[in-house]
XYZ file of C-alpha atoms in Angstrom:
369
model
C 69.116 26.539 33.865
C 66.179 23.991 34.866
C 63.807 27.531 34.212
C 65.248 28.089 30.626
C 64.677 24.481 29.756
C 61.429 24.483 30.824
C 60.614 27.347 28.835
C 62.158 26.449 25.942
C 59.770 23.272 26.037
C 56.597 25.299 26.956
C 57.398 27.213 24.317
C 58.348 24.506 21.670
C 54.753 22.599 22.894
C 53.244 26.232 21.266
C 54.049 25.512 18.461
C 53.200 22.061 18.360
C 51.014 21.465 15.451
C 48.076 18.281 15.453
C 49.568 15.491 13.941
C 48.288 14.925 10.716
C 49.357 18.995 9.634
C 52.576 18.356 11.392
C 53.222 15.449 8.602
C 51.831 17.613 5.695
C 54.222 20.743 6.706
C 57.224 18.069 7.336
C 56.301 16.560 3.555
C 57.401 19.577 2.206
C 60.000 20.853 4.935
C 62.321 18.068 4.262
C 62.773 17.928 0.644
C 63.306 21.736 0.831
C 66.177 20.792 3.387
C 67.670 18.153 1.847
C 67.780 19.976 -1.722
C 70.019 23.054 0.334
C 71.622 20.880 2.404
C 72.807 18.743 -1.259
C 73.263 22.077 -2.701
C 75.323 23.522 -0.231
C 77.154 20.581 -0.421
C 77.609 20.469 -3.880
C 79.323 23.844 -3.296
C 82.006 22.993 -1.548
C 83.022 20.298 -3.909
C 83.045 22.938 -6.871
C 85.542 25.476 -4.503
C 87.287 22.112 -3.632
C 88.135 22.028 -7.165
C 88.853 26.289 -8.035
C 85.417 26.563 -9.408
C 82.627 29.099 -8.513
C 79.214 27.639 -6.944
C 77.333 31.001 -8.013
C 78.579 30.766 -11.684
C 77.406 27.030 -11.672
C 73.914 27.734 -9.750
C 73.429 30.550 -12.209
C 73.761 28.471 -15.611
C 71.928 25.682 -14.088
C 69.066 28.340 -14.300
C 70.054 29.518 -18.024
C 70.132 26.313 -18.843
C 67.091 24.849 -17.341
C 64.865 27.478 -16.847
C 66.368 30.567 -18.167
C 64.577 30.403 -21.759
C 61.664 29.395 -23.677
C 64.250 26.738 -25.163
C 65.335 25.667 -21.872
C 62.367 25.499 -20.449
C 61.123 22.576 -23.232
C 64.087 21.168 -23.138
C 63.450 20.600 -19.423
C 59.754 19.406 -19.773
C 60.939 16.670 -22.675
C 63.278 14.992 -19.609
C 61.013 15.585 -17.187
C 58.315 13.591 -18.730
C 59.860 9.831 -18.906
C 61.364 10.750 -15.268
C 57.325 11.084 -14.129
C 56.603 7.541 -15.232
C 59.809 5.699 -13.929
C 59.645 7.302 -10.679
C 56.157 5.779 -10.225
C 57.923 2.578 -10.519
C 59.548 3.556 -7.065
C 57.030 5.086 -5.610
C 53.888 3.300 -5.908
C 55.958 -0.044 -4.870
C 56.894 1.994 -1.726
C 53.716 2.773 -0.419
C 53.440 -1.681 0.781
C 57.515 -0.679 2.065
C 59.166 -2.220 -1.180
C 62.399 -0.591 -2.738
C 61.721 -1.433 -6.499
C 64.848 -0.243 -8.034
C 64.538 -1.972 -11.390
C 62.487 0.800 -13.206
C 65.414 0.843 -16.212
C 64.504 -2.892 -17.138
C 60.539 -2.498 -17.385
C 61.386 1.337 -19.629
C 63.647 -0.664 -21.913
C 60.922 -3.205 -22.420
C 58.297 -1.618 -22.674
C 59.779 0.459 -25.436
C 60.980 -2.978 -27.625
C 57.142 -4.128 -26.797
C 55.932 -1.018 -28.260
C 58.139 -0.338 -30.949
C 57.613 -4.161 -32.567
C 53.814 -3.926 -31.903
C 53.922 -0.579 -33.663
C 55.867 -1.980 -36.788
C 53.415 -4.677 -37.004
C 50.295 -2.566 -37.072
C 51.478 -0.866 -39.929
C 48.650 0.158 -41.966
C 46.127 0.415 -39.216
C 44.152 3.914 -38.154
C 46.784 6.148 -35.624
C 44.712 6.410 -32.606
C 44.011 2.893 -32.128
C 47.154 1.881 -33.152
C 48.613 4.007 -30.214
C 46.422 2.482 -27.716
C 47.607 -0.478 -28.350
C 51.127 0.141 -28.179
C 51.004 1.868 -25.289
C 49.028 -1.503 -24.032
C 51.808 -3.356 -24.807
C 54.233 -1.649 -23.526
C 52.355 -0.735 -20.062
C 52.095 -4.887 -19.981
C 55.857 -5.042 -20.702
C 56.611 -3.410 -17.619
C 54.204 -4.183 -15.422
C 54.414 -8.016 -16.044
C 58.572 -7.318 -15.622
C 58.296 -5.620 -12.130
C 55.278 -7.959 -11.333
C 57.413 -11.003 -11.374
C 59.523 -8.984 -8.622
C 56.623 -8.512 -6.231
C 55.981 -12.407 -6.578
C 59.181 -13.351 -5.909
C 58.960 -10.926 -2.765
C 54.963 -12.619 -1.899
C 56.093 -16.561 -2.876
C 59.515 -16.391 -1.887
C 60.695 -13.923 0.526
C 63.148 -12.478 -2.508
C 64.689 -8.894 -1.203
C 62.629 -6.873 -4.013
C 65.637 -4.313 -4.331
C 68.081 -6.943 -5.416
C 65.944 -8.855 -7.406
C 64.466 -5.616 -9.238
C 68.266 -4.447 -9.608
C 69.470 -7.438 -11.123
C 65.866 -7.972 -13.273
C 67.136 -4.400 -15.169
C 70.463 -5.966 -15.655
C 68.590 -9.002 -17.559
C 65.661 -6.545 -19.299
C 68.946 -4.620 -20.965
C 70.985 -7.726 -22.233
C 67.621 -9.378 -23.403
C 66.868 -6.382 -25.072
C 70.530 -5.617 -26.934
C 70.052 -8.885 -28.004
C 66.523 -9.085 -29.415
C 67.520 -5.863 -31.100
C 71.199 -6.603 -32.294
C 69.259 -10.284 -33.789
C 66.134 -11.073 -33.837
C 64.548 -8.282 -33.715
C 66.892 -6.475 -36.083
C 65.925 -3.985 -38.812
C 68.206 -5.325 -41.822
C 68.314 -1.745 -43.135
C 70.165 -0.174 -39.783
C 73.485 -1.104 -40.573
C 75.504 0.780 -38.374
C 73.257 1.244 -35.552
C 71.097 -1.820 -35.001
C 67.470 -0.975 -34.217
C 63.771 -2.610 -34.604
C 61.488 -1.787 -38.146
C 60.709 1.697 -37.874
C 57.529 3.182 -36.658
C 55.041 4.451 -39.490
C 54.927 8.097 -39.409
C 51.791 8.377 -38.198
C 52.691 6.573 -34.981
C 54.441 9.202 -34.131
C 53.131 11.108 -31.337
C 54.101 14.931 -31.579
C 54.291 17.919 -29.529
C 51.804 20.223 -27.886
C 50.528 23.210 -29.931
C 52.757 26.227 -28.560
C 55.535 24.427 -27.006
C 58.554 21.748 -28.413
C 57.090 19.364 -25.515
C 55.535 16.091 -26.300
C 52.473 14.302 -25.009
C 54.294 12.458 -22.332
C 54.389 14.992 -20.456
C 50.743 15.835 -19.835
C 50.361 11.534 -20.085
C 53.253 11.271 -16.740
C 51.443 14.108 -14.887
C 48.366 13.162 -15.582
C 49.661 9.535 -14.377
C 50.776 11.592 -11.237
C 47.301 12.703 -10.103
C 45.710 9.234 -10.652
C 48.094 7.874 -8.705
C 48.036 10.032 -5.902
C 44.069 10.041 -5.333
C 44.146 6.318 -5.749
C 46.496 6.158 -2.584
C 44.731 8.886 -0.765
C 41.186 9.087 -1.778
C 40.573 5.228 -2.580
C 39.526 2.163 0.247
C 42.715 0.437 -2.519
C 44.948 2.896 -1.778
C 44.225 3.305 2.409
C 44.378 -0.646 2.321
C 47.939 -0.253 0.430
C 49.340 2.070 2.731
C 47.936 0.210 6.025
C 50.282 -3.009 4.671
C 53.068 -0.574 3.946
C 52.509 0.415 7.712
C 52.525 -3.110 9.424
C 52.392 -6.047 6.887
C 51.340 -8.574 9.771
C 48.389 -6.475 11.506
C 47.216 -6.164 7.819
C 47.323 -9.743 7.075
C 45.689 -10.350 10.224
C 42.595 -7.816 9.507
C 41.623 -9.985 6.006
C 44.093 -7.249 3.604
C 45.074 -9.330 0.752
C 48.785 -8.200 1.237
C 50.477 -10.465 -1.385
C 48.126 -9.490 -3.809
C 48.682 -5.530 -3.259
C 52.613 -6.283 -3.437
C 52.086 -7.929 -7.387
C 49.403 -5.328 -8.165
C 51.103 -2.379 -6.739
C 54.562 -3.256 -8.615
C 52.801 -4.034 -11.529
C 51.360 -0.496 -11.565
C 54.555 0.878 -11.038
C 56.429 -1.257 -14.079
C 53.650 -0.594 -16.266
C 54.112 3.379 -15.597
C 57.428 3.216 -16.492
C 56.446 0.799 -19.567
C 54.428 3.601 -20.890
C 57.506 6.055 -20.466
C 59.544 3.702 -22.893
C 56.511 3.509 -25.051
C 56.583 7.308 -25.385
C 60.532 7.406 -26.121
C 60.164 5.318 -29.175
C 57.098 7.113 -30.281
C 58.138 10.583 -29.808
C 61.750 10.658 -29.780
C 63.472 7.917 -31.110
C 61.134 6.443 -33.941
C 62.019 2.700 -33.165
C 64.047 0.456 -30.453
C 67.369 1.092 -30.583
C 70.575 1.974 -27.949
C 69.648 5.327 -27.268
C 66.655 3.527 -24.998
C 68.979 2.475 -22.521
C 69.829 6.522 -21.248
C 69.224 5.764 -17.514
C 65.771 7.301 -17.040
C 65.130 4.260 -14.864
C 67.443 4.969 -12.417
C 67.522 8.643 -12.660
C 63.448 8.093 -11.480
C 64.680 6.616 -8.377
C 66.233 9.716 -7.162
C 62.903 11.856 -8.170
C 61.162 9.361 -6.174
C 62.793 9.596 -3.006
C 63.346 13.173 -3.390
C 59.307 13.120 -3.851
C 59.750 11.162 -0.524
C 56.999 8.648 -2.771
C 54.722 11.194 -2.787
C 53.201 11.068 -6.229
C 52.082 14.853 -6.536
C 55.562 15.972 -5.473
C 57.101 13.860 -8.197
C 56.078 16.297 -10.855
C 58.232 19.174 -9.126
C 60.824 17.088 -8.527
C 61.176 15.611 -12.009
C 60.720 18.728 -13.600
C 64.065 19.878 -11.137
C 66.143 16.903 -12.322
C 65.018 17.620 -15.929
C 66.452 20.989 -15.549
C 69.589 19.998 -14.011
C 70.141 17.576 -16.829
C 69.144 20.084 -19.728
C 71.836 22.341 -18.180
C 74.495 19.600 -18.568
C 76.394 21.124 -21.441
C 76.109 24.574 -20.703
C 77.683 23.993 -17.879
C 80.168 21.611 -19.315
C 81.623 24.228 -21.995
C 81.365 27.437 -19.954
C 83.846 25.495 -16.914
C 85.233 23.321 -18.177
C 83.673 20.997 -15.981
C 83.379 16.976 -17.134
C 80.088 15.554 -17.873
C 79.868 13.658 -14.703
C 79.751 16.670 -12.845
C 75.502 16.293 -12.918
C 75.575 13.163 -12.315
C 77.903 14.086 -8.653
C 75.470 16.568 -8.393
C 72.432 14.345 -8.340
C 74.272 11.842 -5.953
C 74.664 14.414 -3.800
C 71.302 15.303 -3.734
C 70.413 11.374 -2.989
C 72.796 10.994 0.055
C 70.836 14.407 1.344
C 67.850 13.410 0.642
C 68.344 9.996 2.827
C 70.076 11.233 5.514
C 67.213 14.017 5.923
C 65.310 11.094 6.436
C 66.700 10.365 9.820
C 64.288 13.905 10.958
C 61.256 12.207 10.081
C 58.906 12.489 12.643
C 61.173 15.055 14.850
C 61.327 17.826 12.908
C 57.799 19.083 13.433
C 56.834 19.621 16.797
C 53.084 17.345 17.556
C 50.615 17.773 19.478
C 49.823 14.707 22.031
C 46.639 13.426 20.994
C 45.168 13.747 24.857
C 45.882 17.527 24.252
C 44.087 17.847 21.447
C 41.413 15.992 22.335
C 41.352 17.486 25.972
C 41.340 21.012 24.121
């Protein structure tokens, strides 16, 4: 028995990888297992209930991915779901769990849609800048004031960002429903509408707007920042051990506010881009949850920015799918949103494998070798 053992450890140690590939094949090993693992799940809840998992999995795909139609239809919610879960993970790489993403989207779309009523008259590009200005310092400002509270005084930054999107919705219902008001939307209340040629349209070919190519390109930025940039390596060394930072010279208070206010002006921009490209002006239809919805991209992106585009694109197609799925079983709308839960729970618990599920290689053997 002793014999076995030992060979079962020899042989594990071949296989050992060095450490830093044994992290980049475990970043994408885990996801992978937590999506089946949700999945597989999520399977036995639909025979639970008489209803096939293979019919289900298969018009998730028609849906999502099936068609040229589904296919855009994907992209258009995959693109907020880029920028708000940026909120989460850029926060995360200093060890915060900024949850409020919902409140800094919702403002930065009022932001954008009253700065874009008032600019009426001015050229389109410029005027787009500058709405998208205001709405990335909507957010950021929003999610900012978390990360102080967190730096000045000790606030838990996942309460207070939870309960900051709970203010940022009734502050905007009510700058929309009064002040704010358009006294031609009678029965739905909304903001002055955005000139036409505010608008921002779709890409030549496809029935996808800008926002997409804006959150992936947001993706990239972020991603070499935190791993090409002395800003991003100091970041992630205060994520790592706050105190040993602190005691180095790292400004760590200062990364917390700048790092959340990077991450609420990302998803500022998203709500920028759903007035300009979907909705036309501030109204209800802002508040659809792409906030939180992020947060489960993010940590299914494990805060990885580059894996956040998969992953978004994913949810997007799970959520385009919705009502297929809905009329062909008979299944209740809240049937995607068990689905993503699922997913979540997975995704954490897979969590508890970090670090084990690679086999490393001691850094005396490599270095002896």
């Amino acid at each position: 028995m002793t014999s076995i053992m030992q060979s079962a450890t020899a042989a594990r140690r071949g296989f050992a990888l060095p450490e830093r590939q044994a992290a980049r094949v475990e970043a994408v090993l885990l996801p992978l297992l937590a999506l089946l693992a949700g999945l597989l799940l999520f399977g036995l809840f639909l025979l639970a209930f008489g209803k096939s998992p293979i019919e289900f999995y298969q018009l998730v795909w028609r849906g999502g991915f099936g068609t040229q139609f589904s296919v855009s239809n994907t992209l258009q919610r995959a693109a907020p779901l880029l920028l708000t879960a940026l909120c989460v993970a850029l926060p995360a790489q200093l060890g915060l769990i900024v949850i409020g993403g919902e409140g800094a989207f919702v403002l930065g779309g009022l932001a954008a849609a009253v700065t874009g009523a008032a600019l009426s008259g001015m050229p389109a590009l410029p005027a787009i800048a500058l709405m998208a200005t205001a709405g990335a310092l909507a957010g950021g400002l929003w999610i900012g004031c978390v990360g102080l509270l967190r730096v000045r005084r000790g606030v838990n930054e996942t309460i207070a960002s939870l309960l900051f999107a709970y203010i940022a919705i009734a502050l905007f219902n009510h700058m929309v429903e009064g002040p704010l008001r358009d006294p031609a939307s009678l029965n739905k209340p909304s903001t002055l509408p955005l000139p036409a040629e505010f608008r921002i349209g779709a890409m030549p070919g496809l029935d996808v707007h800008w926002g997409f190519v804006v959150g992936t390109l947001a993706c990239l930025v972020s991603a070499f920042v935190i791993g090409r940039t002395s800003f991003g390596f100091a970041a992630r060394i205060a994520g790592g051990n706050p105190r040993a930072a602190a005691v180095q010279g790292l400004p760590v208070g200062r990364l917390i506010v700048l790092f959340c206010m990077a991450g609420g002006a990302a998803a500022g921009i998203a709500g920028m881009i759903d007035v300009a490209a979907i909705h036309g002006n501030a109204n209800a239809a802002l508040i659809a949850g792409y906030g939180y919805t992020g947060i489960l991209v993010a940590f299914l992106a494990r805060q990885n920015p580059l894996a956040i585009i998969p992953m978004a694109i994913l949810i997007g197609g799970i959520d385009a799918a919705g009502g297929l799925v809905q009329r062909r079983m008979q299944l209740p709308d809240a049937t995607m949103l068990v689905l993503q839960g699922i997913l979540f729970i997975a995704m954490l618990a897979s969590e508890t494998l970090s670090g084990r599920l690679v086999p490393r290689r001691a850094a005396s053997t490599e270095a002896g070798r």
